[in-house]
Amino acid sequence: MPRRSCSPTRSPSTAAPATSSSWSARPRVAGDATQDVPWLSPAAANRLLTCPYSVTYLPTGGRPVLKQTAGRDVGTLAHVALQRWIETGSWRSAVGDGELARLFSSVAEERGVDVAKVADGRMTAARLRRRASELREVLCELGGEPSAECEVTLYDDDRRLWGTVDVLLPSRRGPVVLDLKSGGDAAATAVPDSIAVQLWMYAALIERCRGARPRWLGVYSLRRGLKQVALPSDRLTTLLHSLNEVRAGWLSGDRTAIPTREHCRYCRRRPDCQPHWNAVSQWSDPDGVEGRLVEATTAQNGRTAALPATPTGSAWVSDVSTRGMGGWIGRWVRLVRVNPRRDQDGEPDLSRWRANEQSAVYAVEDR
């Protein structure tokens, strides 16, 4: 991709009035006025489609407002740095390539984050330095115009859908949507369904709010670079219909748990979701173990080796960072995002586990 510089102009960040859309699918929920139909963001839509039980709340009434958080994780820091990089115009020429990583460090300092001490902090800073020039070229090439909008929140009042687009670029052939990904969710060869659903919802919102169907959708992964997501056609109509159906079911109380390793991994309801705990031991690559805590020994480095008595036998879990587990002796505990040791054949040994920085431990009601 050839190097390009973009002259300093900037388009407004406010959404245009809603227009008619070829993807009209007003939600129909029996017995409820439109104002009582919950709003769906891309994240909520994905949770509903993959596991209705994981959704505990959906906003109703007026338009939801994006919460301004002072997040300290590297993904949030990278997104804030990208927003400032675009809004200050530093992305328009090669002179500003080094500014992206500097902004990342500046945001981290403002929020009291030591990049050297948080998970993936140094690697994210390095990726921003290395990828800035390529990202600039991508923005200029895809947009074709010297303007870009960042963190654009759009609403479809009829369908009760909303979302915030990372980067929205104008072009003569139609808008371009680019989503920044700093983690491993977009690092695989194939873009996961959750990201496709996210971008398809953005496409529907942009056509409704801006009156033009996006000509290009994709993600920019700091780990793997640019990835395109196929433009939806009939599949988007099917998606919108499915969202209406699953939302109506959720409102009527149909909130079935559908446990899978991918979707359960970071689910907030995981500690108390019994269908998940019924299924986890049957997974080929389990990442959770439960049992009554028999022993907890803390080493000088502050790490704990815990011994829960599981339904199938005892299981040692080493390197647990949670403090005070000695007070949980005799209680039922559940450990998530832990890794089983492997035997010589590569099979998981469910009697030996190891925790990591992503692990968590919960003491739950006696069973």
CSV table of C-alpha atoms in Angstrom, one decimal:
chain,number,residue,atom,x,y,z
A,1,MET,CA,0.0,0.0,0.0
A,2,PRO,CA,1.6,3.3,-1.0
A,3,ARG,CA,2.4,6.0,1.6
A,4,ARG,CA,0.0,8.9,1.6
A,5,SER,CA,-0.5,12.1,3.5
A,6,CYS,CA,-3.9,13.7,4.1
A,7,SER,CA,-4.6,17.4,4.3
A,8,PRO,CA,-6.0,18.8,7.5
A,9,THR,CA,-9.8,18.8,7.3
A,10,ARG,CA,-12.2,17.0,9.6
A,11,SER,CA,-15.8,16.0,9.3
A,12,PRO,CA,-18.3,16.6,12.1
A,13,SER,CA,-18.9,13.8,14.6
A,14,THR,CA,-22.7,14.2,15.0
A,15,ALA,CA,-25.1,11.7,13.4
A,16,ALA,CA,-27.4,12.8,10.6
A,17,PRO,CA,-31.2,12.3,11.0
A,18,ALA,CA,-32.5,8.9,10.5
A,19,THR,CA,-33.5,7.9,7.0
A,20,SER,CA,-35.5,5.0,5.5
A,21,SER,CA,-33.5,1.8,5.2
A,22,SER,CA,-33.8,-1.4,3.1
A,23,TRP,CA,-33.1,-3.3,6.3
A,24,SER,CA,-36.3,-2.3,8.2
A,25,ALA,CA,-37.1,-4.6,11.0
A,26,ARG,CA,-39.0,-2.9,13.8
A,27,PRO,CA,-39.0,-5.0,16.9
A,28,ARG,CA,-42.4,-6.5,17.8
A,29,VAL,CA,-42.9,-7.5,21.4
A,30,ALA,CA,-46.4,-8.5,22.3
A,31,GLY,CA,-47.9,-6.5,25.1
A,32,ASP,CA,-45.1,-3.9,25.2
A,33,ALA,CA,-44.9,-0.4,23.9
A,34,THR,CA,-41.8,0.5,21.8
A,35,GLN,CA,-40.4,2.4,24.7
A,36,ASP,CA,-40.5,-0.8,26.8
A,37,VAL,CA,-38.5,-2.8,24.2
A,38,PRO,CA,-34.9,-3.1,25.4
A,39,TRP,CA,-32.1,-1.5,23.5
A,40,LEU,CA,-29.4,-3.8,22.0
A,41,SER,CA,-25.8,-2.9,21.6
A,42,PRO,CA,-23.5,-5.2,19.6
A,43,ALA,CA,-22.1,-6.7,22.8
A,44,ALA,CA,-25.6,-7.3,24.2
A,45,ALA,CA,-26.7,-8.7,20.9
A,46,ASN,CA,-23.9,-11.2,20.9
A,47,ARG,CA,-24.6,-12.3,24.4
A,48,LEU,CA,-28.2,-12.8,23.6
A,49,LEU,CA,-27.5,-14.9,20.5
A,50,THR,CA,-24.9,-17.1,22.2
A,51,CYS,CA,-26.3,-17.5,25.7
A,52,PRO,CA,-29.5,-15.7,26.9
A,53,TYR,CA,-28.7,-16.6,30.5
A,54,SER,CA,-25.6,-14.4,30.4
A,55,VAL,CA,-27.7,-11.3,29.9
A,56,THR,CA,-28.9,-9.9,33.2
A,57,TYR,CA,-29.9,-6.4,32.1
A,58,LEU,CA,-31.0,-4.5,29.0
A,59,PRO,CA,-31.7,-0.8,29.0
A,60,THR,CA,-35.2,0.4,28.1
A,61,GLY,CA,-36.8,3.9,27.7
A,62,GLY,CA,-34.8,6.7,26.1
A,63,ARG,CA,-31.5,6.4,24.2
A,64,PRO,CA,-28.7,4.7,26.3
A,65,VAL,CA,-25.7,6.9,26.9
A,66,LEU,CA,-22.2,5.5,26.4
A,67,LYS,CA,-20.5,5.5,29.9
A,68,GLN,CA,-17.3,7.5,30.0
A,69,THR,CA,-15.1,5.2,32.0
A,70,ALA,CA,-11.5,5.6,33.2
A,71,GLY,CA,-10.6,2.0,32.1
A,72,ARG,CA,-7.1,0.9,33.0
A,73,ASP,CA,-6.9,-2.2,30.8
A,74,VAL,CA,-4.5,-1.9,27.8
A,75,GLY,CA,-7.4,-2.3,25.3
A,76,THR,CA,-9.1,0.8,26.7
A,77,LEU,CA,-5.9,2.7,26.8
A,78,ALA,CA,-5.2,1.9,23.1
A,79,HIS,CA,-8.6,3.0,22.1
A,80,VAL,CA,-8.3,6.3,23.9
A,81,ALA,CA,-4.9,6.9,22.3
A,82,LEU,CA,-6.4,6.1,18.8
A,83,GLN,CA,-9.2,8.6,19.4
A,84,ARG,CA,-6.8,11.3,20.4
A,85,TRP,CA,-4.5,10.5,17.5
A,86,ILE,CA,-7.4,10.9,15.1
A,87,GLU,CA,-9.0,13.9,16.7
A,88,THR,CA,-5.7,15.9,16.8
A,89,GLY,CA,-5.1,15.1,13.1
A,90,SER,CA,-1.8,13.3,13.9
A,91,TRP,CA,-2.8,10.4,11.6
A,92,ARG,CA,-2.8,12.5,8.4
A,93,SER,CA,1.0,12.4,7.8
A,94,ALA,CA,4.0,10.3,8.5
A,95,VAL,CA,5.2,13.0,10.9
A,96,GLY,CA,2.6,11.9,13.4
A,97,ASP,CA,3.3,8.2,13.3
A,98,GLY,CA,5.3,8.2,16.5
A,99,GLU,CA,2.6,10.2,18.3
A,100,LEU,CA,0.3,7.1,18.6
A,101,ALA,CA,2.5,5.2,21.0
A,102,ARG,CA,3.3,8.4,22.9
A,103,LEU,CA,-0.4,9.0,23.4
A,104,PHE,CA,-0.8,5.5,24.7
A,105,SER,CA,1.9,6.2,27.3
A,106,SER,CA,0.3,9.5,28.1
A,107,VAL,CA,-3.1,8.0,28.7
A,108,ALA,CA,-1.6,5.2,30.8
A,109,GLU,CA,0.2,7.8,33.0
A,110,GLU,CA,-3.0,9.9,33.4
A,111,ARG,CA,-4.8,6.8,34.7
A,112,GLY,CA,-2.0,5.6,37.0
A,113,VAL,CA,-1.1,2.6,34.9
A,114,ASP,CA,2.5,1.3,34.8
A,115,VAL,CA,2.6,-0.2,31.3
A,116,ALA,CA,5.6,-2.3,32.2
A,117,LYS,CA,3.7,-4.0,35.0
A,118,VAL,CA,0.3,-4.8,33.4
A,119,ALA,CA,-0.5,-7.8,31.2
A,120,ASP,CA,0.4,-7.1,27.5
A,121,GLY,CA,1.3,-3.5,28.3
A,122,ARG,CA,4.7,-3.4,26.8
A,123,MET,CA,3.7,-5.5,23.8
A,124,THR,CA,0.7,-3.2,23.1
A,125,ALA,CA,3.0,-0.1,23.2
A,126,ALA,CA,5.4,-1.8,20.9
A,127,ARG,CA,2.7,-2.8,18.5
A,128,LEU,CA,1.3,0.8,18.4
A,129,ARG,CA,4.8,2.0,17.5
A,130,ARG,CA,5.3,-0.6,14.8
A,131,ARG,CA,1.8,-0.4,13.3
A,132,ALA,CA,1.2,3.4,13.3
A,133,SER,CA,2.5,4.0,9.7
A,134,GLU,CA,0.5,1.0,8.3
A,135,LEU,CA,-2.6,2.1,10.2
A,136,ARG,CA,-2.3,5.6,8.8
A,137,GLU,CA,-1.9,4.3,5.3
A,138,VAL,CA,-5.0,2.0,5.8
A,139,LEU,CA,-7.1,5.0,6.9
A,140,CYS,CA,-6.0,7.2,4.0
A,141,GLU,CA,-6.4,4.4,1.4
A,142,LEU,CA,-9.8,3.1,2.5
A,143,GLY,CA,-11.3,6.5,3.1
A,144,GLY,CA,-9.9,8.3,0.1
A,145,GLU,CA,-10.6,11.6,1.8
A,146,PRO,CA,-8.7,13.6,4.4
A,147,SER,CA,-11.3,13.1,7.2
A,148,ALA,CA,-12.2,10.6,9.8
A,149,GLU,CA,-14.6,10.3,12.7
A,150,CYS,CA,-13.8,8.4,15.9
A,151,GLU,CA,-16.0,7.0,18.6
A,152,VAL,CA,-19.3,7.7,16.7
A,153,THR,CA,-22.4,6.7,18.7
A,154,LEU,CA,-25.4,5.9,16.4
A,155,TYR,CA,-29.0,5.0,17.3
A,156,ASP,CA,-31.8,3.2,15.4
A,157,ASP,CA,-34.9,4.3,17.4
A,158,ASP,CA,-37.2,1.9,15.4
A,159,ARG,CA,-35.2,-1.2,15.8
A,160,ARG,CA,-33.9,-0.1,19.3
A,161,LEU,CA,-30.3,-0.8,18.3
A,162,TRP,CA,-27.3,1.4,19.1
A,163,GLY,CA,-23.5,1.2,19.0
A,164,THR,CA,-20.3,3.2,19.0
A,165,VAL,CA,-18.1,2.9,15.9
A,166,ASP,CA,-14.3,3.1,16.5
A,167,VAL,CA,-13.5,4.8,13.2
A,168,LEU,CA,-15.9,5.9,10.4
A,169,LEU,CA,-14.4,7.1,7.2
A,170,PRO,CA,-16.2,8.9,4.3
A,171,SER,CA,-15.4,7.9,0.7
A,172,ARG,CA,-17.0,8.5,-2.7
A,173,ARG,CA,-18.2,5.0,-2.9
A,174,GLY,CA,-19.7,4.9,0.6
A,175,PRO,CA,-18.7,4.9,4.3
A,176,VAL,CA,-15.9,2.7,5.6
A,177,VAL,CA,-16.1,1.1,9.1
A,178,LEU,CA,-12.9,0.2,10.9
A,179,ASP,CA,-12.7,-1.3,14.4
A,180,LEU,CA,-9.5,-1.4,16.4
A,181,LYS,CA,-8.6,-4.7,18.1
A,182,SER,CA,-5.7,-4.9,20.5
A,183,GLY,CA,-6.4,-8.4,22.0
A,184,GLY,CA,-6.4,-11.9,20.7
A,185,ASP,CA,-10.1,-11.9,19.6
A,186,ALA,CA,-9.2,-10.8,16.1
A,187,ALA,CA,-5.8,-12.5,15.9
A,188,ALA,CA,-7.0,-15.8,14.5
A,189,THR,CA,-7.1,-16.4,10.8
A,190,ALA,CA,-10.8,-16.3,10.6
A,191,VAL,CA,-12.7,-13.4,12.1
A,192,PRO,CA,-15.0,-14.8,14.8
A,193,ASP,CA,-18.8,-14.6,14.6
A,194,SER,CA,-19.0,-12.1,17.5
A,195,ILE,CA,-16.9,-9.5,15.5
A,196,ALA,CA,-19.0,-10.1,12.3
A,197,VAL,CA,-22.2,-9.5,14.3
A,198,GLN,CA,-20.7,-6.3,15.7
A,199,LEU,CA,-19.7,-4.9,12.3
A,200,TRP,CA,-23.0,-6.0,10.7
A,201,MET,CA,-24.9,-4.0,13.4
A,202,TYR,CA,-22.7,-1.0,12.6
A,203,ALA,CA,-23.6,-1.4,8.9
A,204,ALA,CA,-27.3,-1.3,9.7
A,205,LEU,CA,-26.9,1.7,12.0
A,206,ILE,CA,-24.9,3.6,9.5
A,207,GLU,CA,-27.4,3.0,6.7
A,208,ARG,CA,-30.2,4.1,9.0
A,209,CYS,CA,-28.5,7.2,10.4
A,210,ARG,CA,-26.4,8.3,7.5
A,211,GLY,CA,-28.5,7.1,4.6
A,212,ALA,CA,-25.7,5.1,2.9
A,213,ARG,CA,-24.8,1.5,3.1
A,214,PRO,CA,-21.1,1.0,4.1
A,215,ARG,CA,-18.9,-0.2,1.2
A,216,TRP,CA,-16.3,-1.8,3.5
A,217,LEU,CA,-16.3,-3.3,7.0
A,218,GLY,CA,-13.3,-4.6,8.8
A,219,VAL,CA,-11.0,-4.6,11.8
A,220,TYR,CA,-7.4,-3.5,12.3
A,221,SER,CA,-5.7,-5.9,14.7
A,222,LEU,CA,-2.6,-4.6,16.4
A,223,ARG,CA,-1.4,-8.2,16.3
A,224,ARG,CA,-2.3,-9.2,12.8
A,225,GLY,CA,-3.1,-6.1,10.8
A,226,LEU,CA,-6.1,-5.4,8.5
A,227,LYS,CA,-8.9,-7.9,8.2
A,228,GLN,CA,-12.0,-7.4,6.1
A,229,VAL,CA,-15.5,-8.7,7.1
A,230,ALA,CA,-17.8,-9.5,4.2
A,231,LEU,CA,-20.6,-7.0,3.6
A,232,PRO,CA,-23.9,-8.5,4.7
A,233,SER,CA,-26.8,-8.9,2.3
A,234,ASP,CA,-29.6,-11.3,3.2
A,235,ARG,CA,-27.7,-12.5,6.3
A,236,LEU,CA,-28.2,-9.1,7.9
A,237,THR,CA,-32.0,-9.3,7.5
A,238,THR,CA,-31.8,-12.8,9.1
A,239,LEU,CA,-29.6,-11.4,11.9
A,240,LEU,CA,-32.1,-8.5,12.6
A,241,HIS,CA,-35.0,-11.0,12.7
A,242,SER,CA,-33.1,-13.3,15.0
A,243,LEU,CA,-32.3,-10.4,17.4
A,244,ASN,CA,-36.0,-9.5,17.5
A,245,GLU,CA,-36.9,-13.1,18.3
A,246,VAL,CA,-34.3,-13.7,21.0
A,247,ARG,CA,-35.0,-10.3,22.6
A,248,ALA,CA,-38.7,-11.1,22.8
A,249,GLY,CA,-37.9,-14.5,24.3
A,250,TRP,CA,-35.6,-13.0,26.9
A,251,LEU,CA,-38.4,-10.6,27.9
A,252,SER,CA,-40.8,-13.4,28.3
A,253,GLY,CA,-38.4,-15.3,30.6
A,254,ASP,CA,-36.7,-17.6,28.1
A,255,ARG,CA,-33.1,-17.3,29.3
A,256,THR,CA,-31.6,-20.6,28.6
A,257,ALA,CA,-27.9,-21.1,29.4
A,258,ILE,CA,-25.8,-22.4,26.5
A,259,PRO,CA,-22.3,-23.2,27.9
A,260,THR,CA,-19.3,-23.2,25.5
A,261,ARG,CA,-15.7,-22.7,26.4
A,262,GLU,CA,-15.4,-19.6,24.2
A,263,HIS,CA,-18.5,-17.8,25.5
A,264,CYS,CA,-18.2,-18.8,29.1
A,265,ARG,CA,-14.6,-17.8,29.6
A,266,TYR,CA,-15.2,-14.2,30.7
A,267,CYS,CA,-18.9,-14.4,31.4
A,268,ARG,CA,-19.9,-12.6,34.6
A,269,ARG,CA,-22.5,-15.2,35.5
A,270,ARG,CA,-20.0,-18.0,35.3
A,271,PRO,CA,-19.6,-18.5,39.1
A,272,ASP,CA,-23.2,-19.3,39.7
A,273,CYS,CA,-24.2,-20.9,36.3
A,274,GLN,CA,-24.9,-24.5,37.1
A,275,PRO,CA,-25.3,-25.6,33.4
A,276,HIS,CA,-21.8,-24.3,32.8
A,277,TRP,CA,-20.4,-26.3,35.7
A,278,ASN,CA,-22.3,-29.4,34.5
A,279,ALA,CA,-20.6,-29.1,31.2
A,280,VAL,CA,-17.1,-27.8,31.9
A,281,SER,CA,-15.5,-31.1,32.9
A,282,GLN,CA,-16.7,-32.6,29.6
A,283,TRP,CA,-14.9,-30.0,27.4
A,284,SER,CA,-11.8,-31.3,25.6
A,285,ASP,CA,-9.9,-28.2,26.9
A,286,PRO,CA,-11.5,-27.3,30.3
A,287,ASP,CA,-10.5,-24.0,32.0
A,288,GLY,CA,-12.5,-24.4,35.3
A,289,VAL,CA,-12.5,-26.6,38.3
A,290,GLU,CA,-14.7,-26.7,41.4
A,291,GLY,CA,-14.8,-28.6,44.7
A,292,ARG,CA,-14.8,-28.2,48.5
A,293,LEU,CA,-11.6,-26.6,49.6
A,294,VAL,CA,-9.5,-29.0,51.7
A,295,GLU,CA,-6.2,-27.1,51.9
A,296,ALA,CA,-4.7,-23.8,51.0
A,297,THR,CA,-1.0,-23.2,51.4
A,298,THR,CA,0.5,-19.7,50.7
A,299,ALA,CA,4.2,-19.4,49.8
A,300,GLN,CA,6.5,-16.5,50.6
A,301,ASN,CA,5.9,-15.0,47.2
A,302,GLY,CA,2.2,-14.6,48.1
A,303,ARG,CA,1.0,-17.3,45.7
A,304,THR,CA,-1.3,-20.0,47.0
A,305,ALA,CA,-1.6,-23.7,46.2
A,306,ALA,CA,-5.2,-24.8,46.7
A,307,LEU,CA,-6.6,-28.3,47.0
A,308,PRO,CA,-10.3,-28.6,46.3
A,309,ALA,CA,-12.0,-32.0,46.6
A,310,THR,CA,-13.8,-32.3,43.3
A,311,PRO,CA,-16.7,-34.6,42.4
A,312,THR,CA,-14.2,-36.9,40.7
A,313,GLY,CA,-11.2,-36.6,43.1
A,314,SER,CA,-8.8,-34.1,44.5
A,315,ALA,CA,-7.2,-31.4,42.3
A,316,TRP,CA,-4.2,-29.2,43.2
A,317,VAL,CA,-4.3,-25.7,41.7
A,318,SER,CA,-0.9,-23.9,42.0
A,319,ASP,CA,0.1,-20.2,41.6
A,320,VAL,CA,-3.3,-18.8,42.8
A,321,SER,CA,-2.9,-15.0,43.4
A,322,THR,CA,-6.1,-14.7,45.5
A,323,ARG,CA,-5.3,-13.9,49.1
A,324,GLY,CA,-7.1,-15.2,52.2
A,325,MET,CA,-8.1,-18.6,50.8
A,326,GLY,CA,-7.2,-20.2,54.2
A,327,GLY,CA,-10.4,-18.7,55.5
A,328,TRP,CA,-12.4,-20.7,52.9
A,329,ILE,CA,-11.5,-24.1,54.1
A,330,GLY,CA,-14.6,-26.3,54.0
A,331,ARG,CA,-16.4,-24.1,51.5
A,332,TRP,CA,-17.2,-24.9,47.9
A,333,VAL,CA,-14.9,-23.0,45.6
A,334,ARG,CA,-14.9,-22.5,41.8
A,335,LEU,CA,-11.8,-21.5,40.0
A,336,VAL,CA,-12.0,-20.2,36.4
A,337,ARG,CA,-9.5,-19.5,33.7
A,338,VAL,CA,-7.1,-22.0,35.1
A,339,ASN,CA,-5.1,-24.4,33.0
A,340,PRO,CA,-4.8,-28.2,33.5
A,341,ARG,CA,-1.4,-29.8,33.3
A,342,ARG,CA,-0.9,-32.2,30.4
A,343,ASP,CA,0.2,-35.8,30.4
A,344,GLN,CA,2.6,-37.3,28.0
A,345,ASP,CA,-0.2,-37.8,25.4
A,346,GLY,CA,-1.2,-34.1,25.7
A,347,GLU,CA,-4.4,-34.9,27.5
A,348,PRO,CA,-5.5,-32.7,30.4
A,349,ASP,CA,-4.7,-34.0,33.8
A,350,LEU,CA,-7.7,-32.9,35.9
A,351,SER,CA,-5.8,-33.5,39.2
A,352,ARG,CA,-3.2,-30.8,38.5
A,353,TRP,CA,-3.9,-27.2,37.5
A,354,ARG,CA,-2.1,-23.9,37.3
A,355,ALA,CA,-3.6,-20.4,37.7
A,356,ASN,CA,-2.4,-17.3,35.9
A,357,GLU,CA,-3.0,-13.5,35.9
A,358,GLN,CA,-6.4,-14.0,34.2
A,359,SER,CA,-7.6,-16.6,36.8
A,360,ALA,CA,-10.3,-15.9,39.4
A,361,VAL,CA,-11.6,-17.8,42.5
A,362,TYR,CA,-15.1,-17.7,44.0
A,363,ALA,CA,-16.5,-19.1,47.2
A,364,VAL,CA,-20.1,-20.1,46.5
A,365,GLU,CA,-23.0,-21.3,48.6
A,366,ASP,CA,-22.7,-24.9,49.9
A,367,ARG,CA,-23.9,-27.5,47.6
